[in-house]
Each structure stands twice: as C-alpha cells, then as structure tokens.
Amino acid sequence: MIAVAVANIKGGSGKTTLATHLAAWLAHNGVTVALADLDRQRSAFAWTERRPRDLPGVRGVDLSRDWAPVAGVDAVVYDIPAAMKRKDLEEVVNQVDALILPVLPSAFDEDGTRRFLDLVSEFKPIRKRRLPIFTVANRVRGRTVAARRLETFLTELEFPPSATLRDAAAYAAMAGTGRTLFDEADPRSKDLLRDWVPLLRTIKPLLLG
Ligand SMILES: Nc1ncnc2c1ncn2[C@@H]1O[C@H](COP(=O)(O)OP(=O)(O)O)[C@@H](O)[C@H]1O
Ligand SMILES: [Mg+2]
C-alpha cells in the first residue's frame, strides 16, 4: 500500500483541494483509494459523500476523532488538519511515502510553511531524507509579484514548487459537487489540468510505480 499526506500548518491553503484531487487522480488510474480525513471540519469526508457514484470511487474514511492508519486499500491520501498534535503528526508522517504541502502566495503562508517544515524536519523519515516533500504553489495569479515571491521563497527553502496551480473559481464549485478536474471534460478544466502535470509526473513513479 502507498500513502501520501497533504499537510501544512496554515488553514485554507488548499490541503483538502489537493487531497481530493490526488485521490480522484489515483482512482482514475485504477487504484483502490481511500481519502482519510483527519480534520474536525470533515470537508474531505463530506466531499466523498457528495461524489457521484458513476465516477471512479474514492472511499471516505472519517478519522476526525481518532487517528488510525487506514488498511484494505491500495492507496491512502491523508488530509491533515492545520492544527494537529505533534505526536499524531509524527505518526502519520511515519506511515506515508510522500508529503505534499500547498502554499498560498502570502507572507502568512510563508511563515506557516517555514514553521511546519521546522517541525517535521525533526521527524526521523524527514531528518534522514527518506521521505520526499513536494510543495505546490496554490491560487497563484499570473505573473504577479506575489507569485514570483512565492516561487523564490520555496526555492530558497530547497523545496521549489512541484506545481503552480492557478486561482480558479472551478475549484470551489468542484468541492461542492464531489468532483475534481480529473472528472471533467470541458476545455476550461482541461486547461486547468495542465497546472497539475509537473506534480503528477514527479509523484507518479512513487505512487503508481
Ligand atoms: N487553486 C485554487 N483556486 C481557487 N480556489 C481554490 C484553489 N485551491 C483551493 N481553493 C479554495 O480555497 C478554499 C480553501 O481550500 P481548502 O482546500 O479547503 O484548504 P484547506 O483544506 O487547506 O483549509 C476552498 O474554498 C477551495 O475551494
Ligand atoms: Mg481542509
């Protein structure tokens, strides 16, 4: 079984958006996948309940009360809450094959990301550099100063973004219907999907072999 966690200290950075998309992408690739929601808000779990039955299935697992490793599937995507006990976070980190960190173009998100990386860098799989960390610049608007600043910030941290996702209203709409860009066939969605290609190319050997 393979597992990936989407995490960051900051709320609203796109963790659930990335987690739902990665789970749907794995499902479209024929993988039996669970989306495990560790957040009290249970937004990822609610998304699995809204997901239309005729789309490739994503099993929702509600871990918002008690954290436990998920079994019985080929892949798990853990949606990690902004505030998680250090001990629990360490346990999740010990379970996964990759960490994915969405970061918004804002100074607050930079601070949060720095703090998060400081925290997890003490965990053994990361200290020993066994666990890959991929950052994703999220909600980026064109060639703005903020966009360039975020790219520089992540590159200086030695985690240059594996993808840069545009700010697009489609993401909020899909959150409400249990869908993702991977489920859509219209030209706009196809265009937005191009943002995901570098990340998927990077994680594919790790997650799909
Ligand atoms: N690239 C994006 N463009 C536009 N809206 C986005 C994007 N990524 C996330 N969002 C929206 O931002 C809000 C917060 O995202 P969410 O994934 O719930 O963050 P988190 O799980 O980190 O709190 C949601 O309403 C979501 O639809
Ligand atoms: Mg969330």
XYZ file of C-alpha atoms and ligand atoms in Angstrom:
237
model
C 0.000 0.000 0.000
C 1.139 3.511 -0.693
C 0.194 6.603 1.252
C 0.540 10.315 0.859
C -0.302 13.114 3.272
C -1.350 16.625 2.316
C -0.418 18.987 5.101
C 0.565 22.461 6.207
C 0.102 24.497 9.369
C -1.951 27.108 7.597
C -5.729 26.692 7.097
C -7.202 27.464 3.703
C -4.015 26.756 1.758
C -5.667 24.094 -0.381
C -4.987 20.892 1.552
C -8.442 19.423 1.011
C -8.466 20.564 -2.614
C -5.160 18.806 -3.250
C -6.180 15.725 -1.257
C -9.451 15.268 -3.156
C -7.703 15.790 -6.485
C -4.919 13.313 -5.720
C -7.442 10.715 -4.540
C -9.543 11.150 -7.689
C -6.426 11.002 -9.873
C -5.419 7.688 -8.264
C -8.980 6.365 -8.711
C -8.887 7.302 -12.412
C -5.659 5.309 -12.630
C -7.454 2.180 -11.412
C -6.121 2.327 -7.858
C -8.386 1.392 -4.936
C -8.051 4.558 -2.921
C -9.210 5.946 0.402
C -9.320 9.589 1.350
C -8.735 9.752 5.093
C -9.950 12.940 6.736
C -8.200 13.847 9.983
C -9.731 17.305 10.175
C -12.551 18.083 12.626
C -14.233 20.042 9.837
C -14.569 16.798 7.851
C -14.595 18.613 4.495
C -12.748 15.837 2.671
C -15.092 13.211 4.083
C -18.125 15.284 3.101
C -16.679 15.557 -0.412
C -16.505 11.731 -0.685
C -20.162 11.587 0.353
C -21.089 14.070 -2.377
C -19.055 12.282 -5.043
C -21.340 10.966 -7.804
C -21.478 7.166 -7.822
C -20.791 6.907 -11.553
C -17.294 8.409 -11.135
C -14.211 6.370 -10.167
C -14.750 5.719 -6.469
C -12.892 7.270 -3.549
C -13.589 5.621 -0.202
C -14.097 8.191 2.516
C -12.625 7.437 5.941
C -13.518 9.694 8.838
C -10.529 9.931 11.176
C -11.525 13.318 12.550
C -11.935 11.958 16.074
C -9.351 9.211 16.286
C -6.289 8.928 14.135
C -5.550 5.384 12.922
C -3.734 4.020 9.882
C -6.056 3.007 7.051
C -5.894 -0.543 5.650
C -7.665 -2.559 2.948
C -6.917 -0.270 0.009
C -4.020 0.158 -2.428
C -3.528 3.832 -1.632
C -4.449 6.332 1.062
C -4.463 10.090 0.853
C -4.450 11.676 4.322
C -5.956 15.143 4.615
C -4.146 16.626 7.612
C -5.704 19.466 9.634
C -3.892 22.752 10.133
C -3.647 22.107 13.860
C -2.620 18.572 14.688
C -0.900 17.252 17.788
C 2.799 16.835 17.189
C 2.715 13.178 18.234
C -0.156 12.375 15.850
C 1.507 14.243 13.020
C 4.686 12.265 13.591
C 2.706 9.014 13.448
C 1.138 9.989 10.128
C 4.500 11.055 8.734
C 5.861 7.628 9.677
C 3.093 5.980 7.611
C 3.430 7.859 4.356
C 5.570 7.713 1.229
C 5.332 11.404 0.422
C 4.282 14.706 1.956
C 2.590 17.339 -0.156
C 2.460 20.943 1.012
C 0.198 23.504 -0.613
C 1.322 27.088 -0.048
C -0.530 30.280 -0.938
C 1.227 33.437 -2.104
C 1.103 35.314 1.199
C 3.586 36.195 3.909
C 1.384 34.423 6.467
C 1.543 31.221 4.474
C 5.282 31.549 4.135
C 5.628 31.841 7.914
C 3.350 28.841 8.424
C 5.244 26.773 5.883
C 8.569 27.594 7.481
C 7.220 26.593 10.883
C 5.731 23.403 9.503
C 8.988 22.401 7.813
C 10.915 23.160 11.022
C 8.534 20.934 12.945
C 8.566 17.956 10.597
C 12.303 18.183 9.959
C 12.772 16.718 13.435
C 10.839 13.573 12.461
C 13.088 10.685 11.568
C 11.964 9.918 7.970
C 12.490 13.571 7.101
C 15.661 14.046 9.106
C 17.126 11.047 7.302
C 15.838 12.445 3.997
C 13.930 9.238 3.305
C 10.589 10.979 2.890
C 10.135 13.264 -0.083
C 8.353 16.591 0.410
C 6.694 18.285 -2.542
C 5.446 21.840 -2.328
C 2.654 23.211 -4.509
C 2.209 26.930 -5.075
C -1.567 27.329 -4.924
C -4.040 30.033 -6.018
C -1.391 31.830 -7.993
C -2.476 34.734 -10.157
C -0.473 35.054 -13.345
C 2.852 36.797 -13.306
C 2.305 38.842 -10.178
C 4.909 39.987 -7.689
C 3.316 37.651 -5.126
C 3.657 34.701 -7.497
C 7.356 35.367 -8.087
C 7.937 35.925 -4.399
C 6.372 32.560 -3.523
C 8.463 30.755 -6.112
C 11.635 32.374 -4.733
C 10.633 31.616 -1.149
C 10.075 27.904 -1.842
C 13.189 27.598 -3.960
C 15.294 29.172 -1.197
C 13.838 26.652 1.255
C 15.134 23.995 -1.156
C 11.614 22.876 -1.946
C 10.903 24.540 -5.300
C 7.229 24.084 -6.198
C 6.414 20.816 -7.972
C 3.425 22.603 -9.471
C 1.877 26.049 -9.605
C -1.920 25.994 -9.568
C -3.835 28.978 -10.825
C -6.519 30.683 -8.785
C -9.765 29.469 -10.372
C -13.388 29.527 -9.256
C -13.809 26.000 -10.629
C -12.099 24.556 -7.527
C -14.782 25.795 -5.145
C -17.510 24.562 -7.478
C -15.999 21.065 -7.675
C -15.598 20.937 -3.891
C -19.363 21.297 -3.690
C -20.187 18.517 -6.133
C -17.751 15.785 -5.127
C -15.811 16.202 -8.338
C -12.309 17.204 -9.433
C -10.662 18.426 -12.594
C -9.919 14.771 -13.367
C -13.659 14.144 -13.707
C -14.342 16.988 -16.128
C -14.126 17.001 -19.913
C -14.727 20.683 -20.766
C -11.931 22.773 -22.301
C -11.525 25.063 -19.262
C -10.953 22.079 -16.938
C -8.543 20.518 -19.434
C -6.646 23.793 -19.459
C -6.508 23.988 -15.630
C -5.311 20.378 -15.534
C -2.120 21.428 -17.292
C -1.064 23.051 -13.998
C -1.057 19.609 -12.363
C 1.157 17.857 -14.911
C 4.577 18.596 -13.314
C 3.394 17.403 -9.881
C 1.786 14.248 -11.279
C 4.860 13.498 -13.335
C 7.006 13.824 -10.200
C 4.873 11.673 -7.909
C 3.785 9.087 -10.493
C 6.798 6.749 -10.121
C 6.343 6.900 -6.353
C 2.603 6.293 -6.264
C 1.837 4.313 -9.418
C 5.168 2.548 -9.976
N -6.312 26.961 -6.872
C -7.443 27.416 -6.298
N -8.168 28.395 -6.905
C -9.293 28.881 -6.321
N -9.783 28.446 -5.167
C -9.114 27.487 -4.502
C -7.910 26.913 -5.024
N -7.466 25.988 -4.141
C -8.346 25.973 -3.123
N -9.332 26.871 -3.334
C -10.465 27.194 -2.449
O -9.938 27.754 -1.266
C -10.690 27.328 -0.142
C -9.745 26.635 0.841
O -9.234 25.466 0.222
P -9.148 24.097 1.024
O -8.684 23.060 0.072
O -10.419 23.835 1.766
O -7.978 24.460 2.065
P -7.542 23.745 3.433
O -8.005 22.316 3.366
O -6.050 23.876 3.458
O -8.179 24.506 4.547
C -11.779 26.427 -0.680
O -12.952 27.173 -0.838
C -11.250 25.968 -2.025
O -12.282 25.675 -2.943
Mg -9.204 21.226 4.677
